[in-house]
Coordinates of C-alpha atoms and ligand atoms in Angstrom, one line a residue:
M1219 CA 133.9 83.4 135.1
N1220 CA 130.3 83.2 136.4
I1221 CA 131.5 84.0 140.1
K1222 CA 133.7 86.9 138.7
T1223 CA 130.8 88.3 137.0
S1224 CA 128.3 88.0 140.0
I1225 CA 130.9 89.6 142.2
W1226 CA 131.3 92.7 139.4
T1227 CA 127.9 93.1 139.4
R1228 CA 127.7 93.0 142.9
R1229 CA 130.3 95.6 143.3
L1230 CA 129.5 98.1 140.2
P1231 CA 125.5 97.5 139.9
A1232 CA 124.9 100.7 138.1
A1233 CA 127.9 100.4 135.5
A1234 CA 126.8 96.6 134.8
A1235 CA 123.2 97.5 134.0
A1236 CA 124.8 100.2 131.9
L1237 CA 127.2 97.4 130.1
A1238 CA 123.9 95.3 130.1
L1239 CA 121.7 98.1 128.4
C1240 CA 124.4 98.8 126.0
T1241 CA 125.4 95.2 124.9
L1242 CA 121.2 94.5 124.4
G1243 CA 121.2 98.0 122.3
A1244 CA 123.8 97.2 120.1
V1245 CA 122.5 93.2 119.6
H1246 CA 119.1 94.8 118.7
A1247 CA 120.8 97.4 116.8
A1248 CA 122.6 95.0 114.9
E1249 CA 119.6 92.7 114.0
P1250 CA 118.7 93.5 110.0
V1251 CA 115.2 95.3 110.1
K1252 CA 113.0 94.1 107.9
I1253 CA 109.7 95.7 106.8
G1254 CA 106.4 94.6 104.6
F1255 CA 105.1 96.6 102.6
L1256 CA 101.7 94.6 101.7
V1257 CA 99.2 95.9 98.8
K1258 CA 95.8 95.2 97.7
Q1259 CA 96.5 95.6 94.1
A1260 CA 100.0 94.9 93.0
E1261 CA 99.1 95.4 88.9
E1262 CA 97.7 99.0 89.5
P1263 CA 100.9 101.4 88.8
W1264 CA 100.1 104.0 92.2
F1265 CA 100.9 100.7 94.2
Q1266 CA 103.8 100.4 92.0
D1267 CA 105.4 103.7 92.7
E1268 CA 104.6 103.2 96.3
W1269 CA 106.2 100.0 96.1
K1270 CA 109.6 102.3 94.3
Y1271 CA 109.4 105.0 97.0
A1272 CA 109.6 102.4 99.7
E1273 CA 112.3 100.8 98.0
Q1274 CA 114.0 104.2 98.1
A1275 CA 113.4 104.5 101.9
A1276 CA 115.1 101.1 102.5
H1277 CA 117.8 101.9 100.7
D1278 CA 118.1 105.6 102.5
K1279 CA 117.8 104.0 106.1
G1280 CA 119.4 100.5 105.5
F1281 CA 116.4 98.1 106.2
A1282 CA 115.1 95.3 104.4
L1283 CA 111.9 95.8 102.7
V1284 CA 109.3 92.8 101.7
K1285 CA 106.6 93.5 99.1
I1286 CA 103.8 91.2 98.8
G1287 CA 100.9 91.7 97.0
V1288 CA 97.4 90.8 99.3
P1289 CA 94.4 90.6 96.7
N1290 CA 92.5 88.5 99.0
G1291 CA 91.8 88.1 103.0
E1292 CA 93.2 84.9 102.9
K1293 CA 96.6 85.6 101.0
M1294 CA 96.7 88.6 103.6
M1295 CA 96.5 86.9 106.6
A1296 CA 99.2 84.3 104.9
A1297 CA 101.4 87.2 104.4
I1298 CA 101.6 88.9 107.8
D1299 CA 102.6 85.0 108.9
N1300 CA 105.6 84.7 106.2
L1301 CA 106.9 88.2 107.4
A1302 CA 107.1 87.0 111.1
A1303 CA 108.5 83.5 110.0
Q1304 CA 111.2 85.7 108.3
K1305 CA 111.7 87.4 111.6
A1306 CA 110.2 91.3 109.9
Q1307 CA 109.3 93.9 112.8
G1308 CA 106.4 95.5 111.2
F1309 CA 104.8 96.1 107.9
V1310 CA 103.2 98.3 106.5
I1311 CA 99.7 97.8 104.4
C1312 CA 96.8 98.4 102.0
A1313 CA 94.4 95.7 102.9
P1314 CA 92.3 94.1 100.5
D1315 CA 89.1 95.0 102.7
V1316 CA 89.0 97.7 105.3
K1317 CA 86.8 95.3 107.2
L1318 CA 89.8 92.9 108.0
G1319 CA 91.1 95.6 110.2
G1320 CA 90.5 93.6 113.5
A1321 CA 92.1 90.2 112.0
V1322 CA 95.1 92.3 110.9
A1323 CA 95.0 94.0 114.2
R1324 CA 95.0 90.4 116.1
A1325 CA 97.4 88.7 113.8
A1326 CA 100.2 91.4 114.0
K1327 CA 99.8 91.1 117.8
R1328 CA 100.0 87.4 117.9
Q1329 CA 103.6 87.7 116.0
S1330 CA 104.6 91.1 117.8
L1331 CA 104.7 93.0 114.3
K1332 CA 104.0 96.6 114.2
V1333 CA 101.4 98.3 111.7
I1334 CA 100.9 101.0 110.0
S1335 CA 98.1 101.4 107.2
V1336 CA 98.6 103.5 104.2
D1337 CA 96.0 104.8 101.4
D1338 CA 92.6 102.7 103.1
R1339 CA 92.2 103.2 106.9
L1340 CA 91.2 99.7 108.4
V1341 CA 88.4 99.9 110.6
D1342 CA 86.9 97.3 113.4
G1343 CA 83.7 95.4 113.7
A1344 CA 81.9 98.9 114.2
G1345 CA 83.3 100.2 111.3
K1346 CA 85.2 102.9 113.4
P1347 CA 89.2 103.4 112.5
I1348 CA 91.1 101.1 114.4
S1349 CA 93.0 103.8 116.6
G1350 CA 96.2 101.8 117.2
I1351 CA 97.0 101.3 113.9
P1352 CA 98.7 104.9 112.6
H1353 CA 97.5 105.5 109.2
M1354 CA 98.6 108.0 105.9
G1355 CA 95.8 108.7 103.6
I1356 CA 94.7 111.3 101.6
S1357 CA 91.8 113.7 102.5
G1358 CA 88.9 111.8 100.8
Y1359 CA 86.4 114.6 100.5
A1360 CA 88.8 117.5 100.1
I1361 CA 90.4 115.4 97.3
G1362 CA 86.8 114.4 96.1
T1363 CA 86.1 118.3 95.5
Q1364 CA 89.2 119.3 93.6
V1365 CA 88.1 116.6 91.3
G1366 CA 84.0 118.3 91.0
Q1367 CA 85.7 121.9 90.6
A1368 CA 88.1 120.8 87.7
L1369 CA 85.1 119.2 85.9
A1370 CA 82.7 122.1 86.6
A1371 CA 85.3 124.6 85.6
E1372 CA 85.7 122.6 82.4
M1373 CA 82.4 122.8 81.3
K1374 CA 82.2 126.1 82.0
A1375 CA 85.0 126.8 79.7
R1376 CA 83.3 124.5 76.9
G1377 CA 79.8 126.4 77.7
W1378 CA 78.1 122.9 78.6
K1379 CA 74.8 123.8 80.3
P1380 CA 74.4 121.5 83.8
A1381 CA 70.8 121.0 83.1
D1382 CA 72.4 119.3 79.7
T1383 CA 74.8 116.9 81.4
G1384 CA 75.1 114.3 83.2
A1385 CA 77.5 113.5 85.9
L1386 CA 78.6 109.5 85.7
R1387 CA 79.9 108.6 89.2
I1388 CA 81.9 105.7 89.3
A1389 CA 81.2 104.3 92.6
Y1390 CA 83.2 101.9 95.2
D1391 CA 81.1 103.0 98.3
Q1392 CA 82.3 100.5 100.4
L1393 CA 85.3 101.8 100.6
P1394 CA 85.4 104.8 103.1
T1395 CA 87.8 106.7 101.2
G1396 CA 86.4 105.9 97.6
R1397 CA 82.4 106.9 99.1
E1398 CA 83.9 110.4 100.4
R1399 CA 86.3 110.8 97.2
T1400 CA 83.0 110.7 94.7
M1401 CA 80.7 112.5 97.3
G1402 CA 83.1 115.6 97.6
A1403 CA 83.1 115.5 93.7
A1404 CA 79.2 115.2 93.1
D1405 CA 79.0 118.0 96.1
A1406 CA 81.2 120.5 94.0
L1407 CA 79.2 119.7 90.9
K1408 CA 76.1 120.5 92.5
A1409 CA 77.7 123.5 94.0
A1410 CA 78.8 124.9 90.7
G1411 CA 75.1 124.4 89.6
L1412 CA 74.8 120.5 88.4
P1413 CA 71.2 119.6 89.6
A1414 CA 71.3 116.6 91.6
A1415 CA 69.1 114.8 89.3
N1416 CA 72.2 114.7 86.7
V1417 CA 74.2 112.8 88.9
Y1418 CA 74.2 109.0 88.0
D1419 CA 75.5 105.9 90.1
A1420 CA 77.7 103.3 88.2
P1421 CA 78.8 100.8 91.1
Q1422 CA 82.3 99.1 90.4
T1423 CA 82.7 95.4 91.4
K1424 CA 86.1 96.1 91.8
T1425 CA 88.2 99.2 92.3
D1426 CA 89.8 98.5 88.4
T1427 CA 89.6 99.4 85.2
E1428 CA 87.4 96.9 83.8
S1429 CA 84.9 97.4 86.6
A1430 CA 84.5 101.0 86.2
Y1431 CA 84.4 100.3 82.1
N1432 CA 81.2 97.4 82.8
A1433 CA 79.3 99.7 84.9
A1434 CA 80.1 103.0 82.9
N1435 CA 78.2 100.7 80.1
I1436 CA 75.4 100.2 82.1
A1437 CA 75.1 103.5 82.7
F1438 CA 75.6 104.8 79.3
T1439 CA 72.4 102.3 77.9
K1440 CA 70.4 103.3 80.8
H1441 CA 70.6 107.2 79.3
P1442 CA 71.1 107.6 75.9
A1443 CA 69.4 111.1 75.6
I1444 CA 72.5 112.0 77.3
K1445 CA 74.6 114.4 75.0
H1446 CA 78.1 114.9 77.2
W1447 CA 79.3 113.9 80.1
V1448 CA 81.6 114.3 83.1
T1449 CA 82.7 111.5 85.1
F1450 CA 84.9 110.6 88.4
G1451 CA 85.4 107.5 90.4
L1452 CA 88.3 106.7 93.1
N1453 CA 90.8 106.7 91.0
D1454 CA 92.7 107.3 87.5
E1455 CA 91.4 103.5 86.7
A1456 CA 88.0 104.1 87.6
V1457 CA 87.7 107.0 85.3
M1458 CA 89.8 105.7 82.7
G1459 CA 87.3 102.7 82.4
A1460 CA 84.5 105.0 82.0
V1461 CA 86.0 107.3 79.1
R1462 CA 86.9 103.9 77.4
A1463 CA 83.3 102.8 77.5
A1464 CA 82.1 106.2 76.4
E1465 CA 85.0 105.9 73.5
G1466 CA 83.1 102.6 72.4
R1467 CA 79.6 104.1 71.4
G1468 CA 81.6 107.3 69.7
M1469 CA 81.6 109.6 72.6
R1470 CA 85.0 111.3 72.6
A1471 CA 87.2 114.1 74.3
D1472 CA 84.8 116.4 73.2
A1473 CA 82.0 114.8 74.6
V1474 CA 83.1 113.2 77.8
I1475 CA 85.4 114.9 80.4
G1476 CA 87.2 112.9 82.9
V1477 CA 89.0 113.8 86.2
G1478 CA 90.3 111.0 88.3
I1479 CA 92.6 111.1 90.7
G1480 CA 96.2 109.6 91.0
G1481 CA 98.7 110.6 88.8
S1482 CA 100.4 107.3 88.4
K1483 CA 101.0 105.9 84.7
T1484 CA 97.8 105.4 84.4
A1485 CA 96.7 108.8 83.6
M1486 CA 100.5 109.9 82.5
N1487 CA 99.8 107.2 79.5
E1488 CA 97.1 109.6 78.7
F1489 CA 98.4 112.9 78.5
T1490 CA 101.1 111.4 76.5
K1491 CA 98.9 110.3 73.9
P1492 CA 99.4 112.4 70.8
A1493 CA 95.7 113.7 71.1
A1494 CA 93.7 114.7 73.9
T1495 CA 91.2 111.9 75.4
G1496 CA 88.4 112.2 77.2
F1497 CA 90.8 111.6 80.4
F1498 CA 90.9 115.3 80.9
G1499 CA 93.2 115.6 84.3
T1500 CA 93.7 113.7 87.4
V1501 CA 94.2 115.2 91.0
M1502 CA 97.8 113.8 91.5
I1503 CA 98.5 112.5 95.2
S1504 CA 101.9 111.6 96.6
A1505 CA 102.9 108.2 96.0
R1506 CA 106.2 109.5 97.0
R1507 CA 105.0 110.5 100.6
H1508 CA 102.7 107.2 101.0
G1509 CA 105.6 104.8 100.0
Y1510 CA 108.7 106.4 101.4
E1511 CA 107.2 108.3 104.4
T1512 CA 105.3 105.4 105.8
A1513 CA 108.4 103.1 105.0
A1514 CA 110.8 105.4 106.9
N1515 CA 108.0 106.0 109.6
M1516 CA 108.1 102.3 110.1
Y1517 CA 112.0 101.7 110.5
E1518 CA 112.0 104.4 113.1
W1519 CA 109.3 103.0 115.2
I1520 CA 111.0 99.7 115.0
A1521 CA 114.8 100.8 115.5
H1522 CA 114.2 104.2 117.8
N1523 CA 110.7 103.4 118.9
K1524 CA 109.6 106.9 117.3
V1525 CA 106.2 106.2 117.3
P1526 CA 104.6 107.9 113.4
P1527 CA 101.9 109.9 113.5
A1528 CA 98.4 108.6 114.4
E1529 CA 97.3 109.9 111.4
T1530 CA 98.4 112.2 108.5
Q1531 CA 96.4 113.0 105.6
T1532 CA 98.1 114.2 102.2
A1533 CA 97.1 116.6 99.9
G1534 CA 97.0 116.8 95.7
I1535 CA 97.4 118.8 92.9
L1536 CA 95.0 119.1 89.7
M1537 CA 97.6 117.5 86.7
T1538 CA 96.1 117.9 83.2
R1539 CA 98.0 117.8 79.9
A1540 CA 99.2 121.5 80.1
N1541 CA 100.6 121.2 83.4
Q1542 CA 101.9 117.7 83.7
A1543 CA 105.2 118.6 84.1
K1544 CA 105.3 121.4 86.7
V1545 CA 102.9 119.2 89.0
R1546 CA 104.9 116.3 88.8
A1547 CA 108.0 118.5 89.4
E1548 CA 106.1 120.1 92.1
M1549 CA 105.0 116.5 93.5
G1550 CA 108.7 115.1 93.4
Q1551 CA 107.9 112.7 91.1
Ligands
LIG1044 C1 92.5 103.4 97.4 C2 92.4 103.2 95.5 C3 93.8 103.4 95.1 C4 94.5 104.7 95.3 C5 94.8 104.8 96.7 C6 95.5 105.9 97.3 O1 93.7 102.5 97.8 O2 92.0 102.1 95.6 O3 93.6 103.5 93.9 O4 93.7 106.0 94.9 O5 93.6 104.7 97.5

Protein backbone atom coordinates (compact mmCIF):
# COMPACT_ATOMS: atom_id res chain seq x y z
CA MET A 1 0.00 0.00 0.00
CA ASN A 2 2.78 2.34 0.94
CA ILE A 3 4.85 1.35 -2.06
CA LYS A 4 1.93 1.73 -4.37
CA THR A 5 1.23 5.18 -3.07
CA SER A 6 4.80 6.24 -3.41
CA ILE A 7 4.99 5.06 -7.03
CA TRP A 8 1.81 6.85 -7.76
CA THR A 9 2.97 10.06 -6.17
CA ARG A 10 6.29 9.80 -8.03
CA ARG A 11 4.50 9.49 -11.34
CA LEU A 12 1.88 12.14 -10.72
CA PRO A 13 3.40 14.66 -8.36
CA ALA A 14 1.06 17.54 -9.20
CA ALA A 15 -2.11 15.50 -8.91
CA ALA A 16 -0.90 13.92 -5.70
CA ALA A 17 -0.11 17.29 -4.25
CA ALA A 18 -3.53 18.54 -5.25
CA LEU A 19 -5.15 15.51 -3.68
CA ALA A 20 -3.14 15.98 -0.49
CA LEU A 21 -4.21 19.62 -0.32
CA CYS A 22 -7.79 18.66 -0.95
CA THR A 23 -7.71 16.12 1.83
CA LEU A 24 -6.11 18.59 4.21
CA GLY A 25 -8.75 21.17 3.30
CA ALA A 26 -11.52 18.69 3.87
CA VAL A 27 -10.15 17.64 7.24
CA HIS A 28 -9.85 21.27 8.21
CA ALA A 29 -13.38 22.07 7.09
CA ALA A 30 -14.73 19.07 8.94
CA GLU A 31 -13.18 20.25 12.22
CA PRO A 32 -15.87 22.11 14.09
CA VAL A 33 -15.12 25.81 14.46
CA LYS A 34 -15.29 26.94 18.06
CA ILE A 35 -15.05 30.59 19.04
CA GLY A 36 -14.84 32.17 22.49
CA PHE A 37 -16.57 35.45 23.34
CA LEU A 38 -15.06 36.92 26.50
CA VAL A 39 -16.56 40.00 28.15
CA LYS A 40 -15.50 41.98 31.20
CA GLN A 41 -18.98 42.53 32.68
CA ALA A 42 -21.31 39.68 31.82
CA GLU A 43 -24.14 41.09 33.98
CA GLU A 44 -24.30 44.35 31.97
CA PRO A 45 -27.15 44.38 29.41
CA TRP A 46 -24.84 45.69 26.68
CA PHE A 47 -22.66 42.59 26.92
CA GLN A 48 -25.67 40.28 27.09
CA ASP A 49 -26.85 41.82 23.84
CA GLU A 50 -23.44 41.33 22.27
CA TRP A 51 -23.60 37.67 23.26
CA LYS A 52 -27.10 37.36 21.89
CA TYR A 53 -26.03 38.67 18.48
CA ALA A 54 -22.85 36.56 18.52
CA GLU A 55 -25.14 33.54 19.04
CA GLN A 56 -27.03 34.56 15.93
CA ALA A 57 -23.78 34.60 13.96
CA ALA A 58 -22.93 31.15 15.36
CA HIS A 59 -26.32 29.90 14.22
CA ASP A 60 -26.07 31.46 10.75
CA LYS A 61 -22.49 30.36 10.06
CA GLY A 62 -22.54 27.08 11.92
CA PHE A 63 -19.92 27.39 14.62
CA ALA A 64 -19.89 26.79 18.36
CA LEU A 65 -19.78 29.84 20.62
CA VAL A 66 -18.30 29.73 24.12
CA LYS A 67 -19.35 32.71 26.24
CA ILE A 68 -17.22 33.49 29.28
CA GLY A 69 -17.36 36.40 31.72
CA VAL A 70 -13.87 37.66 32.58
CA PRO A 71 -14.19 40.21 35.42
CA ASN A 72 -10.45 40.21 36.19
CA GLY A 73 -7.07 39.31 34.72
CA GLU A 74 -6.83 35.96 36.46
CA LYS A 75 -10.21 34.80 35.17
CA MET A 76 -9.32 36.10 31.73
CA MET A 77 -6.08 34.08 31.55
CA ALA A 78 -7.88 30.97 32.80
CA ALA A 79 -10.59 31.47 30.16
CA ILE A 80 -8.03 31.67 27.35
CA ASP A 81 -6.34 28.46 28.51
CA ASN A 82 -9.71 26.81 28.86
CA LEU A 83 -10.63 27.74 25.28
CA ALA A 84 -7.41 26.21 24.01
CA ALA A 85 -8.05 23.03 26.01
CA GLN A 86 -11.46 22.67 24.38
CA LYS A 87 -9.93 23.16 20.94
CA ALA A 88 -11.31 26.58 20.10
CA GLN A 89 -9.48 28.32 17.27
CA GLY A 90 -10.04 31.94 18.28
CA PHE A 91 -11.84 34.40 20.54
CA VAL A 92 -13.38 37.86 20.65
CA ILE A 93 -12.63 39.82 23.82
CA CYS A 94 -13.58 42.90 25.78
CA ALA A 95 -10.91 42.64 28.48
CA PRO A 96 -11.34 43.74 32.11
CA ASP A 97 -8.38 46.11 31.67
CA VAL A 98 -7.00 47.26 28.33
CA LYS A 99 -3.47 47.21 29.77
CA LEU A 100 -3.70 43.42 29.75
CA GLY A 101 -3.28 43.66 25.98
CA GLY A 102 0.27 42.27 25.95
CA ALA A 103 -0.75 39.33 28.14
CA VAL A 104 -3.72 38.57 25.85
CA ALA A 105 -1.54 38.67 22.74
CA ARG A 106 1.08 36.37 24.30
CA ALA A 107 -1.44 33.86 25.63
CA ALA A 108 -3.22 33.72 22.26
CA LYS A 109 0.06 33.20 20.43
CA ARG A 110 1.16 30.47 22.81
CA GLN A 111 -2.15 28.66 22.34
CA SER A 112 -2.38 29.35 18.57
CA LEU A 113 -5.66 31.21 19.00
CA LYS A 114 -6.75 34.14 16.85
CA VAL A 115 -7.93 37.28 18.70
CA ILE A 116 -10.28 40.16 17.87
CA SER A 117 -10.96 42.86 20.46
CA VAL A 118 -14.35 44.49 20.83
CA ASP A 119 -15.46 47.74 22.57
CA ASP A 120 -12.24 48.41 24.50
CA ARG A 121 -9.07 48.48 22.41
CA LEU A 122 -6.18 46.54 23.92
CA VAL A 123 -2.93 48.42 24.45
CA ASP A 124 0.71 47.38 24.97
CA GLY A 125 3.02 48.34 27.82
CA ALA A 126 3.56 51.78 26.26
CA GLY A 127 -0.19 52.40 26.00
CA LYS A 128 -0.25 51.97 22.21
CA PRO A 129 -2.98 49.91 20.51
CA ILE A 130 -1.78 46.41 19.66
CA SER A 131 -1.81 46.48 15.88
CA GLY A 132 -1.90 42.70 15.37
CA ILE A 133 -5.29 42.44 17.08
CA PRO A 134 -8.17 43.55 14.85
CA HIS A 135 -10.60 45.80 16.72
CA MET A 136 -14.22 46.88 16.53
CA GLY A 137 -15.20 49.78 18.77
CA ILE A 138 -17.15 53.00 18.76
CA SER A 139 -15.80 56.38 17.70
CA GLY A 140 -15.64 57.47 21.36
CA TYR A 141 -15.06 61.19 20.92
CA ALA A 142 -17.65 61.55 18.15
CA ILE A 143 -20.28 59.70 20.15
CA GLY A 144 -19.42 61.74 23.24
CA THR A 145 -19.89 64.86 21.14
CA GLN A 146 -23.39 63.65 20.21
CA VAL A 147 -24.13 63.25 23.94
CA GLY A 148 -22.92 66.79 24.72
CA GLN A 149 -24.91 68.26 21.85
CA ALA A 150 -28.07 66.46 22.96
CA LEU A 151 -27.60 67.80 26.52
CA ALA A 152 -27.02 71.34 25.23
CA ALA A 153 -30.11 71.18 23.01
CA GLU A 154 -32.32 69.99 25.88
CA MET A 155 -30.90 72.67 28.21
CA LYS A 156 -31.82 75.25 25.62
CA ALA A 157 -35.30 73.79 25.13
CA ARG A 158 -35.89 74.17 28.87
CA GLY A 159 -34.42 77.65 28.99
CA TRP A 160 -31.65 76.67 31.45
CA LYS A 161 -28.90 79.26 31.58
CA PRO A 162 -25.41 77.79 31.13
CA ALA A 163 -24.15 79.87 34.07
CA ASP A 164 -26.58 78.15 36.50
CA THR A 165 -26.08 74.66 35.17
CA GLY A 166 -23.60 72.12 36.50
CA ALA A 167 -22.28 69.40 34.20
CA LEU A 168 -21.45 66.18 35.99
CA ARG A 169 -18.89 64.03 34.18
CA ILE A 170 -18.95 60.53 35.62
CA ALA A 171 -15.35 59.70 34.81
CA TYR A 172 -13.54 56.44 34.20
CA ASP A 173 -10.41 57.88 32.65
CA GLN A 174 -8.22 54.77 32.91
CA LEU A 175 -10.21 53.36 29.98
CA PRO A 176 -9.25 55.32 26.84
CA THR A 177 -12.67 55.01 25.19
CA GLY A 178 -14.26 56.14 28.47
CA ARG A 179 -12.14 59.26 28.58
CA GLU A 180 -12.72 59.99 24.87
CA ARG A 181 -16.48 59.65 25.23
CA THR A 182 -16.80 61.93 28.25
CA MET A 183 -14.28 64.48 26.97
CA GLY A 184 -16.24 64.65 23.72
CA ALA A 185 -19.39 65.40 25.71
CA ALA A 186 -17.71 68.03 27.91
CA ASP A 187 -16.17 69.75 24.88
CA ALA A 188 -19.51 69.87 23.07
CA LEU A 189 -21.16 71.45 26.13
CA LYS A 190 -18.40 74.04 26.36
CA ALA A 191 -18.72 74.76 22.64
CA ALA A 192 -22.43 75.38 23.29
CA GLY A 193 -21.59 78.00 25.92
CA LEU A 194 -21.30 76.12 29.22
CA PRO A 195 -18.50 77.69 31.30
CA ALA A 196 -15.54 75.29 31.67
CA ALA A 197 -15.64 75.87 35.46
CA ASN A 198 -19.13 74.33 35.59
CA VAL A 199 -17.89 70.90 34.52
CA TYR A 200 -17.38 68.72 37.60
CA ASP A 201 -15.62 65.37 37.50
CA ALA A 202 -16.93 62.45 39.53
CA PRO A 203 -14.50 59.53 39.17
CA GLN A 204 -16.05 56.07 39.43
CA THR A 205 -14.07 53.01 40.50
CA LYS A 206 -15.89 50.60 38.15
CA THR A 207 -18.05 51.09 35.07
CA ASP A 208 -21.30 50.07 36.75
CA THR A 209 -24.34 51.86 38.19
CA GLU A 210 -23.36 51.47 41.82
CA SER A 211 -19.94 53.08 41.36
CA ALA A 212 -21.49 55.93 39.41
CA TYR A 213 -24.14 56.40 42.11
CA ASN A 214 -21.44 56.71 44.77
CA ALA A 215 -19.34 59.06 42.63
CA ALA A 216 -22.32 61.30 41.87
CA ASN A 217 -23.38 61.49 45.51
CA ILE A 218 -19.97 62.81 46.51
CA ALA A 219 -20.13 65.46 43.77
CA PHE A 220 -23.68 66.54 44.65
CA THR A 221 -22.70 66.89 48.32
CA LYS A 222 -19.77 69.11 47.36
CA HIS A 223 -21.86 71.44 45.19
CA PRO A 224 -25.22 71.96 46.90
CA ALA A 225 -25.75 75.41 45.38
CA ILE A 226 -26.18 74.14 41.83
CA LYS A 227 -29.82 74.31 40.77
CA HIS A 228 -29.83 71.91 37.91
CA TRP A 229 -27.52 69.42 36.35
CA VAL A 230 -26.71 67.79 33.09
CA THR A 231 -24.90 64.49 33.43
CA PHE A 232 -23.02 62.06 31.23
CA GLY A 233 -20.60 59.13 31.48
CA LEU A 234 -19.10 56.36 29.39
CA ASN A 235 -22.26 54.23 29.34
CA ASP A 236 -25.92 54.13 30.37
CA GLU A 237 -25.08 52.60 33.75
CA ALA A 238 -22.90 55.62 34.64
CA VAL A 239 -25.70 58.06 33.83
CA MET A 240 -28.26 55.87 35.57
CA GLY A 241 -26.16 55.97 38.75
CA ALA A 242 -26.02 59.78 38.61
CA VAL A 243 -29.77 60.04 37.95
CA ARG A 244 -30.58 57.74 40.91
CA ALA A 245 -28.25 59.72 43.19
CA ALA A 246 -29.98 62.95 42.12
CA GLU A 247 -33.41 61.41 42.82
CA GLY A 248 -32.20 60.52 46.30
CA ARG A 249 -31.75 64.27 46.84
CA GLY A 250 -35.11 65.22 45.43
CA MET A 251 -33.77 66.23 42.00
CA ARG A 252 -36.06 64.70 39.39
CA ALA A 253 -36.69 64.98 35.67
CA ASP A 254 -37.17 68.74 35.90
CA ALA A 255 -33.79 69.28 37.58
CA VAL A 256 -31.57 66.74 35.83
CA ILE A 257 -30.88 65.86 32.21
CA GLY A 258 -28.89 62.68 31.72
CA VAL A 259 -27.77 61.30 28.37
CA GLY A 260 -26.05 57.93 28.30
CA ILE A 261 -24.34 55.75 25.72
CA GLY A 262 -25.59 52.26 24.91
CA GLY A 263 -29.31 51.84 24.34
CA SER A 264 -29.66 48.34 25.80
CA LYS A 265 -32.07 47.28 28.53
CA THR A 266 -30.76 49.76 31.10
CA ALA A 267 -32.01 52.63 28.94
CA MET A 268 -35.15 50.87 27.74
CA ASN A 269 -36.28 50.23 31.32
CA GLU A 270 -36.13 53.96 31.95
CA PHE A 271 -37.95 54.90 28.78
CA THR A 272 -40.82 52.54 29.46
CA LYS A 273 -41.51 53.87 32.97
CA PRO A 274 -44.83 55.71 33.07
CA ALA A 275 -43.26 59.06 33.95
CA ALA A 276 -40.06 60.54 32.53
CA THR A 277 -37.00 60.36 34.79
CA GLY A 278 -33.79 62.36 34.67
CA PHE A 279 -32.51 59.79 32.20
CA PHE A 280 -33.46 61.85 29.18
CA GLY A 281 -31.75 59.92 26.41
CA THR A 282 -28.91 57.77 25.24
CA VAL A 283 -26.80 57.54 22.14
CA MET A 284 -27.69 54.07 20.99
CA ILE A 285 -24.74 52.10 19.68
CA SER A 286 -24.85 48.83 17.81
CA ALA A 287 -24.67 45.77 20.04
CA ARG A 288 -25.77 43.87 16.95
CA ARG A 289 -22.71 44.89 14.91
CA HIS A 290 -20.33 44.46 17.84
CA GLY A 291 -21.64 41.00 18.67
CA TYR A 292 -22.57 39.61 15.28
CA GLU A 293 -19.84 41.06 13.11
CA THR A 294 -16.92 40.36 15.41
CA ALA A 295 -17.99 36.73 15.82
CA ALA A 296 -18.71 36.32 12.10
CA ASN A 297 -15.37 37.96 11.22
CA MET A 298 -13.60 35.55 13.53
CA TYR A 299 -15.33 32.65 11.82
CA GLU A 300 -14.27 33.88 8.37
CA TRP A 301 -10.72 34.29 9.62
CA ILE A 302 -10.59 30.75 11.01
CA ALA A 303 -12.50 28.96 8.26
CA HIS A 304 -11.46 30.94 5.16
CA ASN A 305 -8.35 32.77 6.28
CA LYS A 306 -10.05 36.11 5.67
CA VAL A 307 -8.24 38.59 7.92
CA PRO A 308 -10.67 41.11 9.54
CA PRO A 309 -10.23 44.86 9.08
CA ALA A 310 -7.58 46.28 11.46
CA GLU A 311 -10.01 48.78 12.97
CA THR A 312 -13.74 49.39 12.60
CA GLN A 313 -15.50 52.27 14.32
CA THR A 314 -19.26 52.08 14.58
CA ALA A 315 -21.69 54.98 14.85
CA GLY A 316 -24.60 55.80 17.17
CA ILE A 317 -27.98 57.56 17.08
CA LEU A 318 -29.61 59.68 19.81
CA MET A 319 -32.52 57.81 21.34
CA THR A 320 -35.09 59.35 23.72
CA ARG A 321 -38.51 58.32 25.02
CA ALA A 322 -39.99 60.03 22.00
CA ASN A 323 -38.13 58.21 19.21
CA GLN A 324 -37.09 54.92 20.82
CA ALA A 325 -39.04 52.61 18.51
CA LYS A 326 -37.80 54.36 15.36
CA VAL A 327 -34.17 54.33 16.50
CA ARG A 328 -34.28 50.67 17.45
CA ALA A 329 -35.68 49.84 14.03
CA GLU A 330 -32.99 51.94 12.33
CA MET A 331 -30.31 50.10 14.29
CA GLY A 332 -31.92 46.76 13.46
CA GLN A 333 -32.41 45.83 17.13
C1 LIG B 1 -17.16 49.82 27.16
C2 LIG B 1 -18.16 50.10 28.27
C3 LIG B 1 -19.44 49.34 28.01
C4 LIG B 1 -19.95 49.62 26.59
C5 LIG B 1 -18.90 49.29 25.58
C6 LIG B 1 -19.31 49.63 24.17
O1 LIG B 1 -16.71 48.52 27.27
O2 LIG B 1 -17.64 49.72 29.53
O3 LIG B 1 -20.41 49.71 28.94
O4 LIG B 1 -20.29 50.98 26.48
O5 LIG B 1 -17.72 50.02 25.87
